[in-house]
Short mmCIF file of C-alpha atoms in Angstrom, two decimals:
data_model
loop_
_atom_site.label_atom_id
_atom_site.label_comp_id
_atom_site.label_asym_id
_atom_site.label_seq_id
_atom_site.Cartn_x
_atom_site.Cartn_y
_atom_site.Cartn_z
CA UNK A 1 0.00 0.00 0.00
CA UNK A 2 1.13 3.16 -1.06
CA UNK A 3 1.74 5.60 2.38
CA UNK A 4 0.28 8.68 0.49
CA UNK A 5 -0.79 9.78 -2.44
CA UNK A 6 0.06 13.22 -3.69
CA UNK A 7 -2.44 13.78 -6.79
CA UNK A 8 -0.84 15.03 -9.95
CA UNK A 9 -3.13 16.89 -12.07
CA UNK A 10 -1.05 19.83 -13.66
CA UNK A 11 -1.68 21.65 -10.16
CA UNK A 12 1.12 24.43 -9.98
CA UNK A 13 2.46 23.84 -6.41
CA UNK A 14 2.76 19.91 -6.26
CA UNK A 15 6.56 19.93 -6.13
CA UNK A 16 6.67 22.35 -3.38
CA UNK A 17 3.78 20.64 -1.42
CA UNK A 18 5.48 17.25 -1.93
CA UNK A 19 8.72 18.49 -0.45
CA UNK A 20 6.89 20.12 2.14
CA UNK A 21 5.78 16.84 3.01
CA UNK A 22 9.32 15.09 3.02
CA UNK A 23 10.50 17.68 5.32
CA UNK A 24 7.30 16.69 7.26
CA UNK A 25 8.37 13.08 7.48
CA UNK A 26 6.88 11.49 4.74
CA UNK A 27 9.09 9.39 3.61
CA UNK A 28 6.93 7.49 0.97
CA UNK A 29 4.99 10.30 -0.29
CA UNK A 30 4.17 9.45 -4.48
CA UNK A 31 3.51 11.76 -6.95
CA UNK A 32 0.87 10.14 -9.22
CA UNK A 33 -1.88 10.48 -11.53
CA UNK A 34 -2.81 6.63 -11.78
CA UNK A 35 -5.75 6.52 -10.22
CA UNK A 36 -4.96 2.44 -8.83
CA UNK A 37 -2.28 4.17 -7.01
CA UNK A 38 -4.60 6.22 -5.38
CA UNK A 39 -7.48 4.07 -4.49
CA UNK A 40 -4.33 1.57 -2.57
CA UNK A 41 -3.29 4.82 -0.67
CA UNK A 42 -3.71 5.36 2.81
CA UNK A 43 -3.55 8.68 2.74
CA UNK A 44 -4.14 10.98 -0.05
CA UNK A 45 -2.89 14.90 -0.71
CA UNK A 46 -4.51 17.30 -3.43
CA UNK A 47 -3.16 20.51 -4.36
CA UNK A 48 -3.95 23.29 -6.38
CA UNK A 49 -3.16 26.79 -7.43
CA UNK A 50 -5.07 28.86 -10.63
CA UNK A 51 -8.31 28.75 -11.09
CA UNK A 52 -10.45 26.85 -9.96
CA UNK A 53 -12.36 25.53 -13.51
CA UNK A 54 -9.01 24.92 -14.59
CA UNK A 55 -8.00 22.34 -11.75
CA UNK A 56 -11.49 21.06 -11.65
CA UNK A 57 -11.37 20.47 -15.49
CA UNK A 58 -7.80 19.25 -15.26
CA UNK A 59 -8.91 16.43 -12.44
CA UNK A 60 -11.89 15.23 -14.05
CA UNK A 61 -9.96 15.04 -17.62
CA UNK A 62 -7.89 11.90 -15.70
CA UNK A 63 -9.73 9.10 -16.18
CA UNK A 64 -11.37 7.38 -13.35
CA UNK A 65 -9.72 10.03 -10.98
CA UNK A 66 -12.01 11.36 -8.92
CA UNK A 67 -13.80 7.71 -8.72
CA UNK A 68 -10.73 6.71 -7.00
CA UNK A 69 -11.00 9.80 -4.79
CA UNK A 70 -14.27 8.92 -4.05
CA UNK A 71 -13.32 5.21 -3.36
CA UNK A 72 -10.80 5.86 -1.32
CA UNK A 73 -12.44 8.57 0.95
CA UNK A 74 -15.75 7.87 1.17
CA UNK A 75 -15.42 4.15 0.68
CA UNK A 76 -12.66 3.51 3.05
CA UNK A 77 -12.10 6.45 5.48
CA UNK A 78 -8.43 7.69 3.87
CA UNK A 79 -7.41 10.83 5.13
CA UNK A 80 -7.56 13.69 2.72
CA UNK A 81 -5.87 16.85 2.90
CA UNK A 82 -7.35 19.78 0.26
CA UNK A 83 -4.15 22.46 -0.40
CA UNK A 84 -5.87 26.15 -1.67
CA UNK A 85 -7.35 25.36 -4.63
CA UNK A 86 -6.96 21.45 -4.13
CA UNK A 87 -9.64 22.69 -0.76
CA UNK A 88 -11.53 25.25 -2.51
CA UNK A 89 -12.93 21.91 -5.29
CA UNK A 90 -14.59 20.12 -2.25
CA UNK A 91 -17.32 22.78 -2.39
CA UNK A 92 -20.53 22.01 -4.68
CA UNK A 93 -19.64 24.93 -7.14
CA UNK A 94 -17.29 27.46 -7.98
CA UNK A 95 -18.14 30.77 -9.84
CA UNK A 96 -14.58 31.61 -11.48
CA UNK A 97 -14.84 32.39 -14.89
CA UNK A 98 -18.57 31.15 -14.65
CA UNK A 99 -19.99 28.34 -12.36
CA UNK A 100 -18.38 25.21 -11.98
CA UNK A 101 -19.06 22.28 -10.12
CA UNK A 102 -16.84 20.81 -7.45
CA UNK A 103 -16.78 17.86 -5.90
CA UNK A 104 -19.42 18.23 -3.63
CA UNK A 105 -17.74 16.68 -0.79
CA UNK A 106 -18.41 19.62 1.63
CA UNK A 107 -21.67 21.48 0.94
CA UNK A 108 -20.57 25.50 -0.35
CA UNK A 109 -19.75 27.42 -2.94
CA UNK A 110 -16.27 29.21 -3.73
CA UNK A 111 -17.11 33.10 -5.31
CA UNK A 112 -15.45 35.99 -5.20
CA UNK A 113 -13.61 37.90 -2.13
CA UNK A 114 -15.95 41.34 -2.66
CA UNK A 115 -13.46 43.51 -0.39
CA UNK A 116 -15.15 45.50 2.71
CA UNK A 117 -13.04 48.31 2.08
CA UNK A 118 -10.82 50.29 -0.38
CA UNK A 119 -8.00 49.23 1.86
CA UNK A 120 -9.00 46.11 1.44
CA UNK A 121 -7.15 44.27 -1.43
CA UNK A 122 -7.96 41.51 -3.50
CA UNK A 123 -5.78 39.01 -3.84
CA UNK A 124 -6.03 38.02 -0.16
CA UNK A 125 -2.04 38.09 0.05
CA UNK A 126 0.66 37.20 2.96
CA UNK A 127 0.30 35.93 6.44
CA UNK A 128 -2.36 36.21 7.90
CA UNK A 129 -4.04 34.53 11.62
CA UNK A 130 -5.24 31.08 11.46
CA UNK A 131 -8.22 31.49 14.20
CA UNK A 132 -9.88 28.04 15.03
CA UNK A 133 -13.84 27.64 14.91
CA UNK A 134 -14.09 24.53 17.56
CA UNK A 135 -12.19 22.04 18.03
CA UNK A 136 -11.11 20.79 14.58
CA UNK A 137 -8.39 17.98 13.61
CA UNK A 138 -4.99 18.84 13.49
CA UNK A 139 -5.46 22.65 13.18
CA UNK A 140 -3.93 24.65 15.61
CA UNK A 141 -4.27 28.58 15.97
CA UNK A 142 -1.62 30.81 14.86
CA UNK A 143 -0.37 32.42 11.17
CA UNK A 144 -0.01 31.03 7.74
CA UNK A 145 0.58 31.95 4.59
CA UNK A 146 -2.42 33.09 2.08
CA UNK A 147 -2.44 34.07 -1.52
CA UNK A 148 -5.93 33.44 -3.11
CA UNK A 149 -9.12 36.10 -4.57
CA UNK A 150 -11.64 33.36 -4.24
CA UNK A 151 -13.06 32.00 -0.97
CA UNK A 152 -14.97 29.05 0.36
CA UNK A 153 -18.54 29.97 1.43
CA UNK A 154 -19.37 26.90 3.34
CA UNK A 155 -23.28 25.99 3.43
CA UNK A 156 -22.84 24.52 7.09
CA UNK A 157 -20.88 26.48 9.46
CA UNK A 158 -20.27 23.25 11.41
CA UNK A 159 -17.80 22.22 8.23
CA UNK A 160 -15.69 25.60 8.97
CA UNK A 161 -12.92 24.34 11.23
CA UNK A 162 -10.90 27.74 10.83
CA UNK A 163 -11.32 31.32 9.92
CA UNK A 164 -8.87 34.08 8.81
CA UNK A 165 -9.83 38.01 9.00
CA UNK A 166 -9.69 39.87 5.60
CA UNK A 167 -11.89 42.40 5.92
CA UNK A 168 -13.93 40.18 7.71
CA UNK A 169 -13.98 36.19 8.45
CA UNK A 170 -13.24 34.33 5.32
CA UNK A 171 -12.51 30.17 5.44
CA UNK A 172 -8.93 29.52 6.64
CA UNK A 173 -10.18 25.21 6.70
CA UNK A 174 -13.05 23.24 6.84
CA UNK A 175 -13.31 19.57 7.75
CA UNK A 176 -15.52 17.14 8.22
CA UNK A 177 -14.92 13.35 8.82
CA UNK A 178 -11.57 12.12 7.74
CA UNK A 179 -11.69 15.26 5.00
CA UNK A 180 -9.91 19.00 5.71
CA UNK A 181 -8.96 21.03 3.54
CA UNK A 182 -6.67 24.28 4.08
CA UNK A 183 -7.07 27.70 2.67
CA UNK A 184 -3.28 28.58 3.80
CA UNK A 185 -0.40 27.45 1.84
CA UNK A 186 1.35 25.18 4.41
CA UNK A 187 4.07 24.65 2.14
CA UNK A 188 4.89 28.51 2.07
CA UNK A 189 3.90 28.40 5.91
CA UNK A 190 7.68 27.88 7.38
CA UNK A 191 7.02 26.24 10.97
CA UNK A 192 3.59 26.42 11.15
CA UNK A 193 2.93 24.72 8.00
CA UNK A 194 5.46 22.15 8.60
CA UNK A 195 3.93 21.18 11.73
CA UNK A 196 -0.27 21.07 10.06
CA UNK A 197 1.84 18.70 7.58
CA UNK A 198 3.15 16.69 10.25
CA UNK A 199 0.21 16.38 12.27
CA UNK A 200 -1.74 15.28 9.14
CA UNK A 201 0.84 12.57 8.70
CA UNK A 202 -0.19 11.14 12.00
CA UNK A 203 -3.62 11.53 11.68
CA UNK A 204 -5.87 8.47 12.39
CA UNK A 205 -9.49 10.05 12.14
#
């Protein structure tokens, strides 16, 4: 069985997520777009940066991708971990550059950050707090690193499992059973990210 399963869809960050997660202590983290590979994995990593019809289009174009996904998650209980974009597809829609359906996996839709103020700019950029809603897994509070203009408007606030403040609270994570996804960049998150990486390593949900 394959420890974990880093999905390679043409996502623009995988090689810095996947040596994220060596420095994390993975030491048999795979970079694959088989989809066999990923339905053996017992743990499974998908990342993302762009836009979010782009990744979306760019998963589904693999065949028998996201039925793996779905296998392995739903079927079996793998861990999943959702990196910015890679997050930001578990929602049931996304409205860049029209609407787009997600995955559906957690119950939202992904529009738009319509800024509060003219201070307020848009691409969310930088560090920024990581404020916990709960008691999620594996988050902890404290400040990670954000670059995104689009943001995850869960449907349940009991899936939002962190919060950031832009101008207001916008979705840091969400999670919900052995699912999270993160907002943050924790490969561009020094310690802090390191550690969320770490932690998800050792999750058993």
């Amino acid at each position: 069985m394959t420890a974990l399963a880093l999905i390679d869809y043409g996502a623009g960050n995988l090689h810095s997520v996947h040596n994220a997660l060596r420095k994390a202590g993975a030491d048999h983290a795979v970079i694959t777009a088989d989809p066999e590979v990923v339905t053996r994995a017992d743990r499974i990593v998908l990342p993302g940066v762009g836009a979010f019809r782009a990744c979306r289009d760019a998963l589904v174009a693999i065949p028998g991708m996201v039925e793996a996904m779905n296998e392995a998650v739903h079927k079996r209980g793998v861990p999943f971990l959702g990196v910015c974009v890679g997050m930001q597809l578990l929602a049931d829609a996304g409205e860049e550059f029209g609407c787009h359906e997600g995955l559906g996996w957690i119950a939202g839709t992904v529009r738009l950050i319509e800024p509060s103020a003219p201070a307020i700019k848009v691409p969310h950029m930088g560090w920024n707090d990581v404020m916990l809603r709960g008691t999620p897994p594996l988050l902890h509070a404290g400040e990670a690193y954000f670059l995104h203009s689009y943001h995850f408007e869960a449907a349940d606030q009991a899936d939002v499992a962190a919060v950031t403040d832009h101008g207001g609270p916008l979705v840091a994570a969400v999670a919900r059973d052995t699912i999270i996804g993160c907002q943050f960049h924790p490969e561009k998150s020094q310690g802090y990210g390191l550690s969320f990486l770490s932690r998800f390593l050792d999750w058993r949900p």
